[in-house]
Amino acid sequence: MNIQTRFSAGKEALQRAAREEAYSTPLKDLHPGAPKLFQNDTLWPYFERLRKEEPVHYCTNAPIEPYWSVTKYNDIMHVDTSHGIFSSDVRNGGIAIRDVPVGYDWPSFIAMDQPKHSAQRKTVSPMFTPTHLDELAVLIRQRSAKVLDALPRNETFNFVDRVSIELTTQMLATLFDFPWEERRKLTRWSDVSTALPKSGVVSSPEERRREMDECAAYFTKLWNERVNSEPRNDLLSMMAHSDATRYMDADNLMGNLILLIVGGNDTTRNTMTGSVLALNENPDQYRKLRENPALIDTMVPEVIRWQTPLAHMRRTALEDTELGGKTIKKGDRVVMWYVSGNRDEEVIENPDDFIIDRARPRTHLSFGFGIHRCVGMRLAELQLKIVWQEMLKRFDNIEVVGEPKRVYSSFVKGYEELPVRIPA
């Protein structure tokens, strides 16, 4: 029995209740950024209603400061590409719906405006050139094969931990030339850096501070080693030997490290898990993929759209401006809901359907646009493509046998657990 049959009754009841609440709540009281909606996967009717009735919506009914929600594809593109009007600078609040807490306001090139942004971004971009990606592809394939060959048969296991986290953390360790036996520290630091207070990831603010200080101390040691050695082909060495980044202060270094860790960990790992779930929820598409593995090429960007591993990015208005008939004031928070834009029926045909052979699968917002477009997007696509090539070689089916446990966050749209089973 597939997941669609096994869990559909409970899921349909949950979605019906969410739809009723989304459409019965006064529009002015909608808070689409509530993390619980994402953890329960009940966000969809809220964004559907906003796209239909108020695509640019001002939320004042939230336990955080008021914010604008931008929910349609083309409006999001406008905000994302108008960096002269909308700031991502951490000093203006940063890139997430909540202001960055004091003590964690580390500058990074994704949380900087021009001209500093491009100078720092260019430092790490050689890691993602076509030539280097070709070299990494060999390594990704070897590691994917090793991890997949070690998976049990006829036994339930957590796909998130055994495959998604393991493969993405191995890649992060390679990109940083991080000590291999301690690579899971990278996963932990990524989780801690993005965790909300009620997420359960850390038990107290003091624990979070201690772990982030450990991260800073560990990387400072590695940084000092790279600065004092010959340039090598890893992200840390690239930054240590570039004029744009060599003289960064400790906060700027920490900001860029967390950016690269989260970017390399959360996005690929959650899309990898999401692909297994999406194919189980759409068995006709899974069958289509098994019959024609070449469809991996279009399935990968489709699942990146479908999952949208980072649900939003936030900007702050640098001046009064108009958007969607609304006046946004200087200093206002503006949240681009990529997760909503990726379901905009005016731009994407049948956006609520998971279709692995879409005609234009790269019409999505998951990597952002403009100067902040994801620097590692081709590596993310490459990892997903190779792991599915290797899975299809080995397994007729990976069955989802329990409900996924999703992350408590409206920023990272991801999974803590996905119980699966590979039939013998």
Coordinates of C-alpha atoms in Angstrom, one line a residue:
M1 CA 0.0 0.0 0.0
N2 CA 1.5 3.4 -1.0
I3 CA 1.6 6.5 1.2
Q4 CA -1.1 8.1 -0.8
T5 CA -3.6 5.4 0.2
R6 CA -2.3 4.9 3.7
F7 CA -2.2 8.4 5.0
S8 CA -4.7 10.2 2.7
A9 CA -7.7 10.2 5.0
G10 CA -5.9 11.9 7.9
K11 CA -4.1 14.3 5.6
E12 CA -7.3 15.3 3.8
A13 CA -9.1 16.0 7.1
L14 CA -6.2 18.2 8.2
Q15 CA -6.1 20.1 4.9
R16 CA -9.9 20.6 5.0
A17 CA -9.7 22.1 8.4
A18 CA -6.8 24.4 7.3
R19 CA -8.7 25.5 4.3
E20 CA -11.8 26.4 6.4
E21 CA -9.7 28.4 8.8
A22 CA -7.7 30.1 6.1
Y23 CA -10.8 31.4 4.3
S24 CA -12.9 32.1 7.5
T25 CA -10.2 34.2 9.2
P26 CA -10.5 38.0 8.4
L27 CA -8.0 38.9 5.8
K28 CA -6.4 41.5 8.0
D29 CA -5.7 38.8 10.7
L30 CA -3.9 36.3 8.4
H31 CA -0.3 35.5 9.6
P32 CA 1.0 33.2 6.8
G33 CA 4.5 33.2 8.4
A34 CA 3.4 31.1 11.4
P35 CA 5.9 28.2 11.7
K36 CA 3.2 25.8 12.7
L37 CA 1.6 26.0 9.3
F38 CA 4.8 24.8 7.7
Q39 CA 5.4 22.1 10.3
N40 CA 1.9 20.7 9.7
D41 CA 2.0 21.3 5.9
T42 CA -1.2 23.4 6.1
L43 CA 0.3 26.6 4.6
W44 CA -1.2 26.1 1.1
P45 CA -4.7 27.6 1.5
Y46 CA -3.4 30.7 3.2
F47 CA -1.1 31.5 0.3
E48 CA -3.8 30.5 -2.2
R49 CA -6.2 33.0 -0.6
L50 CA -3.6 35.8 -0.5
R51 CA -2.7 35.3 -4.2
K52 CA -6.4 35.6 -5.1
E53 CA -7.5 38.3 -2.8
E54 CA -4.5 40.4 -1.6
P55 CA -1.2 39.5 -3.2
V56 CA 0.6 42.2 -1.3
H57 CA -0.6 41.8 2.3
Y58 CA 0.3 43.6 5.5
C59 CA 0.3 41.4 8.5
T60 CA -0.1 43.0 11.9
N61 CA -1.5 39.9 13.7
A62 CA 1.8 38.2 14.6
P63 CA 4.1 37.8 17.6
I64 CA 6.8 39.5 15.6
E65 CA 6.9 43.0 14.0
P66 CA 4.4 43.7 11.2
Y67 CA 5.5 42.6 7.7
W68 CA 4.4 42.7 4.1
S69 CA 3.8 39.3 2.3
V70 CA 4.5 39.3 -1.4
T71 CA 2.9 36.1 -2.8
K72 CA 2.8 36.3 -6.6
Y73 CA 5.7 35.3 -8.9
N74 CA 6.1 38.5 -10.8
D75 CA 5.9 40.7 -7.7
I76 CA 8.5 38.6 -6.0
M77 CA 10.8 38.9 -9.0
H78 CA 10.4 42.7 -8.8
V79 CA 11.4 42.8 -5.2
D80 CA 14.3 40.3 -5.7
T81 CA 15.8 42.2 -8.6
S82 CA 15.3 45.8 -7.2
H83 CA 18.2 45.8 -4.8
G84 CA 18.4 49.6 -4.9
I85 CA 14.9 49.8 -3.3
F86 CA 14.9 46.6 -1.1
S87 CA 17.8 45.9 1.2
S88 CA 19.0 42.5 2.4
D89 CA 21.7 44.1 4.7
V90 CA 21.9 42.5 8.1
R91 CA 22.1 45.9 9.7
N92 CA 18.5 46.5 8.3
G93 CA 17.2 43.3 9.8
G94 CA 18.6 40.6 7.5
I95 CA 17.0 38.1 5.2
A96 CA 14.5 36.3 7.4
I97 CA 11.0 37.3 8.5
R98 CA 12.3 37.8 12.1
D99 CA 15.0 40.4 12.7
V100 CA 18.4 38.7 13.4
P101 CA 18.8 38.4 17.2
V102 CA 21.5 40.6 18.8
G103 CA 24.7 38.7 18.9
Y104 CA 23.9 36.8 15.7
D105 CA 23.9 39.7 13.3
W106 CA 26.9 38.5 11.3
P107 CA 27.3 40.1 7.9
S108 CA 27.5 37.7 4.9
F109 CA 27.3 38.4 1.2
I110 CA 23.7 37.3 1.0
A111 CA 22.9 39.8 3.8
M112 CA 24.8 42.7 2.2
D113 CA 24.0 45.3 -0.3
Q114 CA 26.2 46.5 -3.1
P115 CA 29.1 47.0 -3.6
K116 CA 30.5 44.8 -0.8
H117 CA 28.1 41.9 -1.8
S118 CA 29.5 41.2 -5.2
A119 CA 33.2 41.5 -4.1
Q120 CA 32.7 38.8 -1.4
R121 CA 30.5 36.6 -3.5
K122 CA 33.0 36.5 -6.4
T123 CA 35.6 35.0 -3.9
V124 CA 33.7 31.7 -3.6
S125 CA 32.2 31.5 -7.1
P126 CA 35.2 29.6 -8.7
M127 CA 34.1 26.6 -6.6
F128 CA 31.0 26.3 -8.8
T129 CA 32.5 26.6 -12.3
P130 CA 31.5 23.9 -14.8
T131 CA 35.1 22.5 -14.8
H132 CA 35.1 22.1 -11.0
L133 CA 31.6 20.7 -11.0
D134 CA 32.8 18.0 -13.4
E135 CA 35.5 17.1 -10.9
L136 CA 33.0 17.0 -8.0
A137 CA 30.6 14.9 -10.0
V138 CA 33.0 11.9 -9.9
L139 CA 33.3 12.3 -6.1
I140 CA 29.5 12.7 -5.7
R141 CA 28.8 9.5 -7.6
Q142 CA 31.4 7.5 -5.7
R143 CA 29.9 8.6 -2.3
S144 CA 26.3 8.2 -3.4
A145 CA 27.0 4.6 -4.4
K146 CA 28.7 3.9 -1.1
V147 CA 25.9 5.4 1.0
L148 CA 23.1 3.7 -1.0
D149 CA 24.8 0.3 -1.0
A150 CA 24.9 0.4 2.8
L151 CA 21.2 0.9 3.2
P152 CA 19.2 -2.0 4.7
R153 CA 16.5 -4.0 2.9
N154 CA 13.0 -4.8 4.3
E155 CA 13.7 -2.6 7.3
T156 CA 12.4 0.9 8.2
F157 CA 15.0 3.7 8.4
N158 CA 15.1 7.5 8.4
F159 CA 16.0 8.6 4.9
V160 CA 16.8 12.1 6.2
D161 CA 19.6 10.9 8.4
R162 CA 20.9 7.9 6.4
V163 CA 20.9 9.5 3.0
S164 CA 20.1 13.2 2.8
I165 CA 22.1 14.5 5.7
E166 CA 25.0 12.0 5.1
L167 CA 25.5 12.9 1.5
T168 CA 25.1 16.7 1.9
T169 CA 27.4 16.8 4.9
Q170 CA 30.1 14.8 3.1
M171 CA 29.9 17.4 0.3
L172 CA 30.1 20.3 2.8
A173 CA 33.2 18.7 4.4
T174 CA 34.8 18.5 0.9
L175 CA 33.9 22.1 0.0
F176 CA 35.5 23.4 3.3
D177 CA 38.2 20.7 3.5
F178 CA 36.8 20.1 7.0
P179 CA 38.0 17.3 9.2
W180 CA 36.2 14.2 7.8
E181 CA 35.5 12.4 11.1
E182 CA 33.9 15.5 12.6
R183 CA 31.8 16.5 9.6
R184 CA 28.4 16.1 11.4
K185 CA 29.3 19.2 13.4
L186 CA 28.5 21.1 10.2
T187 CA 25.0 19.6 10.1
R188 CA 24.5 20.5 13.8
W189 CA 25.7 24.1 13.4
S190 CA 23.5 24.6 10.4
D191 CA 20.4 23.4 12.3
V192 CA 21.3 25.4 15.4
S193 CA 21.9 28.6 13.4
T194 CA 18.4 28.6 11.8
A195 CA 16.5 27.1 14.8
L196 CA 13.5 29.0 16.3
P197 CA 13.1 29.1 20.1
K198 CA 10.1 26.6 20.0
S199 CA 11.7 24.2 17.5
G200 CA 13.3 21.9 20.1
V201 CA 16.6 22.0 18.3
V202 CA 18.3 23.6 21.3
S203 CA 17.0 23.6 24.9
S204 CA 17.9 27.2 25.8
P205 CA 19.4 30.4 24.4
E206 CA 22.5 29.6 26.4
E207 CA 22.9 26.3 24.6
R208 CA 22.6 28.0 21.2
R209 CA 25.2 30.6 22.2
R210 CA 27.6 27.9 23.4
E211 CA 27.3 25.9 20.2
M212 CA 27.6 28.9 17.9
D213 CA 30.7 30.0 19.9
E214 CA 32.1 26.5 19.4
C215 CA 31.5 26.8 15.6
A216 CA 33.3 30.2 15.6
A217 CA 36.3 28.9 17.5
Y218 CA 36.6 25.8 15.3
F219 CA 36.5 27.8 12.1
T220 CA 38.8 30.5 13.4
K221 CA 41.4 27.7 14.0
L222 CA 40.9 26.4 10.4
W223 CA 41.0 29.9 9.0
N224 CA 44.4 30.7 10.7
E225 CA 45.8 27.4 9.2
R226 CA 44.6 28.4 5.7
V227 CA 45.8 32.0 5.9
N228 CA 49.3 30.8 6.8
S229 CA 49.5 28.0 4.1
E230 CA 49.6 27.9 0.3
P231 CA 46.2 28.5 -1.4
R232 CA 44.1 25.4 -1.8
N233 CA 40.9 24.5 -3.7
D234 CA 38.4 24.8 -0.8
L235 CA 36.0 27.6 0.2
L236 CA 37.9 28.6 3.4
S237 CA 41.2 28.9 1.5
M238 CA 39.6 30.8 -1.3
M239 CA 38.3 33.4 1.3
A240 CA 41.6 33.4 3.2
H241 CA 43.6 34.3 0.1
S242 CA 41.3 36.8 -1.6
D243 CA 41.7 40.6 -1.1
A244 CA 37.9 41.0 -0.8
T245 CA 37.6 38.6 2.2
R246 CA 41.1 38.0 3.6
Y247 CA 40.7 40.9 6.1
M248 CA 37.2 40.2 7.2
D249 CA 36.5 40.7 10.8
A250 CA 35.4 37.8 12.9
D251 CA 31.6 38.6 12.5
N252 CA 31.9 38.8 8.7
L253 CA 33.8 35.5 8.6
M254 CA 31.2 33.8 10.7
G255 CA 28.3 35.3 8.6
N256 CA 29.8 33.9 5.4
L257 CA 30.6 30.5 6.9
I258 CA 27.0 30.1 8.3
L259 CA 25.6 31.2 4.9
L260 CA 27.7 28.6 3.0
I261 CA 26.9 25.9 5.6
V262 CA 23.2 26.5 5.6
G263 CA 23.1 26.9 1.8
G264 CA 25.0 23.7 1.2
N265 CA 23.2 21.7 3.9
D266 CA 19.5 22.7 4.2
T267 CA 18.6 23.2 0.6
T268 CA 20.0 20.1 -1.0
R269 CA 19.2 17.9 2.0
N270 CA 15.6 18.9 2.2
T271 CA 15.0 18.7 -1.6
M272 CA 16.6 15.2 -1.6
T273 CA 14.1 14.1 1.1
G274 CA 11.3 16.0 -0.6
S275 CA 11.9 14.1 -3.9
V276 CA 11.3 10.7 -2.3
L277 CA 8.1 12.0 -0.6
A278 CA 6.8 13.7 -3.8
L279 CA 7.3 10.5 -5.9
N280 CA 5.6 8.4 -3.3
E281 CA 2.7 10.8 -3.1
N282 CA 2.5 10.8 -6.9
P283 CA 3.0 7.1 -7.9
D284 CA 2.2 7.7 -11.5
Q285 CA 5.2 10.1 -11.7
Y286 CA 7.4 7.5 -9.9
R287 CA 6.4 4.9 -12.4
K288 CA 7.1 7.3 -15.3
L289 CA 10.6 8.0 -13.9
R290 CA 11.4 4.3 -13.5
E291 CA 10.3 3.6 -17.1
N292 CA 12.4 6.5 -18.4
P293 CA 15.3 7.5 -16.1
A294 CA 16.3 10.3 -18.5
L295 CA 13.4 12.3 -17.0
I296 CA 15.7 12.9 -14.0
D297 CA 16.9 16.0 -15.9
T298 CA 13.5 17.6 -15.6
M299 CA 12.4 15.9 -12.4
V300 CA 15.2 17.7 -10.5
P301 CA 14.2 21.3 -11.1
E302 CA 10.6 20.3 -10.7
V303 CA 11.2 18.9 -7.2
I304 CA 13.2 22.0 -6.4
R305 CA 10.1 24.1 -7.2
W306 CA 7.8 21.6 -5.5
Q307 CA 9.8 21.5 -2.3
T308 CA 11.0 25.2 -2.2
P309 CA 13.6 24.4 0.5
L310 CA 13.9 28.0 1.6
A311 CA 10.3 29.2 1.9
H312 CA 11.0 32.9 2.0
M313 CA 13.6 35.7 1.8
R314 CA 13.0 39.1 3.5
R315 CA 14.0 42.6 2.4
T316 CA 13.7 46.0 4.1
A317 CA 12.4 49.0 2.1
L318 CA 15.1 51.7 1.7
E319 CA 12.5 54.2 0.5
D320 CA 8.7 54.6 0.1
T321 CA 7.6 52.5 -2.9
E322 CA 4.5 51.1 -4.6
L323 CA 3.9 47.4 -5.1
G324 CA 0.6 45.7 -6.1
G325 CA -1.3 48.8 -5.5
K326 CA 0.0 49.1 -1.9
T327 CA 2.3 51.8 -0.5
I328 CA 5.3 50.3 1.3
K329 CA 7.0 52.7 3.6
K330 CA 10.7 53.1 4.1
G331 CA 11.9 50.7 6.8
D332 CA 9.0 48.2 6.3
R333 CA 9.8 44.5 6.2
V334 CA 9.0 42.9 2.9
V335 CA 8.8 39.1 2.8
M336 CA 9.1 37.3 -0.6
W337 CA 7.2 34.0 -0.3
Y338 CA 9.1 31.8 -2.8
V339 CA 6.9 28.9 -1.6
S340 CA 3.8 30.9 -2.8
G341 CA 5.3 32.2 -6.0
N342 CA 6.2 28.7 -7.0
R343 CA 2.4 27.9 -6.9
D344 CA 1.3 30.9 -8.9
E345 CA -1.2 29.7 -11.4
E346 CA -0.8 32.8 -13.6
V347 CA 2.9 31.9 -14.3
I348 CA 3.1 28.1 -13.8
E349 CA 0.6 25.8 -15.4
N350 CA -1.1 23.4 -12.9
P351 CA 1.3 24.5 -10.2
D352 CA -0.2 22.3 -7.5
D353 CA 0.6 19.2 -9.6
F354 CA 4.0 17.4 -9.4
I355 CA 4.9 16.8 -13.0
I356 CA 8.4 15.4 -13.7
D357 CA 8.3 16.1 -17.4
R358 CA 7.2 19.7 -17.3
A359 CA 7.9 21.7 -20.5
R360 CA 9.6 24.5 -18.5
P361 CA 10.7 23.0 -15.2
R362 CA 13.1 25.8 -14.4
T363 CA 10.4 28.4 -14.1
H364 CA 10.6 28.6 -10.3
L365 CA 11.9 31.0 -7.6
S366 CA 13.6 28.5 -5.3
F367 CA 17.1 29.9 -6.0
G368 CA 16.1 33.5 -6.0
F369 CA 16.9 36.1 -8.7
G370 CA 19.1 39.1 -9.2
I371 CA 22.4 39.6 -7.4
H372 CA 21.5 37.2 -4.6
R373 CA 20.7 34.2 -6.9
C374 CA 22.0 31.1 -5.2
V375 CA 25.7 30.7 -6.0
G376 CA 25.7 27.0 -5.5
M377 CA 22.5 26.1 -7.5
R378 CA 24.2 24.1 -10.2
L379 CA 26.0 22.0 -7.5
A380 CA 22.6 21.4 -5.8
E381 CA 21.1 20.2 -9.1
L382 CA 24.1 18.0 -9.8
Q383 CA 23.9 16.3 -6.4
L384 CA 20.2 15.6 -6.8
K385 CA 20.6 14.3 -10.3
I386 CA 23.4 11.9 -9.4
V387 CA 21.8 10.5 -6.3
W388 CA 18.6 9.7 -8.3
Q389 CA 20.6 8.1 -11.1
E390 CA 22.3 5.9 -8.5
M391 CA 19.0 5.1 -6.7
L392 CA 17.2 4.1 -9.9
K393 CA 20.1 1.7 -10.7
R394 CA 19.7 -0.1 -7.4
F395 CA 16.1 0.1 -6.2
D396 CA 12.8 -0.5 -7.9
N397 CA 11.1 1.4 -5.1
I398 CA 11.8 3.4 -2.0
E399 CA 8.6 3.2 0.0
V400 CA 7.6 6.0 2.4
V401 CA 6.0 4.0 5.3
G402 CA 5.2 6.8 7.8
E403 CA 4.3 10.5 8.0
P404 CA 7.3 12.9 7.6
K405 CA 8.3 15.0 10.6
R406 CA 8.7 18.5 9.3
V407 CA 10.9 21.3 10.6
Y408 CA 9.3 24.0 12.8
S409 CA 10.2 26.9 10.6
S410 CA 8.7 29.3 8.0
F411 CA 12.2 29.9 6.6
V412 CA 13.8 26.4 6.2
K413 CA 11.1 24.2 4.6
G414 CA 12.5 20.8 5.5
Y415 CA 12.3 17.5 7.3
E416 CA 13.6 16.0 10.4
E417 CA 12.5 12.4 9.6
L418 CA 11.1 10.5 6.7
P419 CA 10.6 6.8 7.5
V420 CA 11.2 4.6 4.4
R421 CA 11.7 1.0 3.5
I422 CA 13.4 -0.6 0.5
P423 CA 11.8 -3.9 -0.5
A424 CA 14.3 -6.7 -1.0

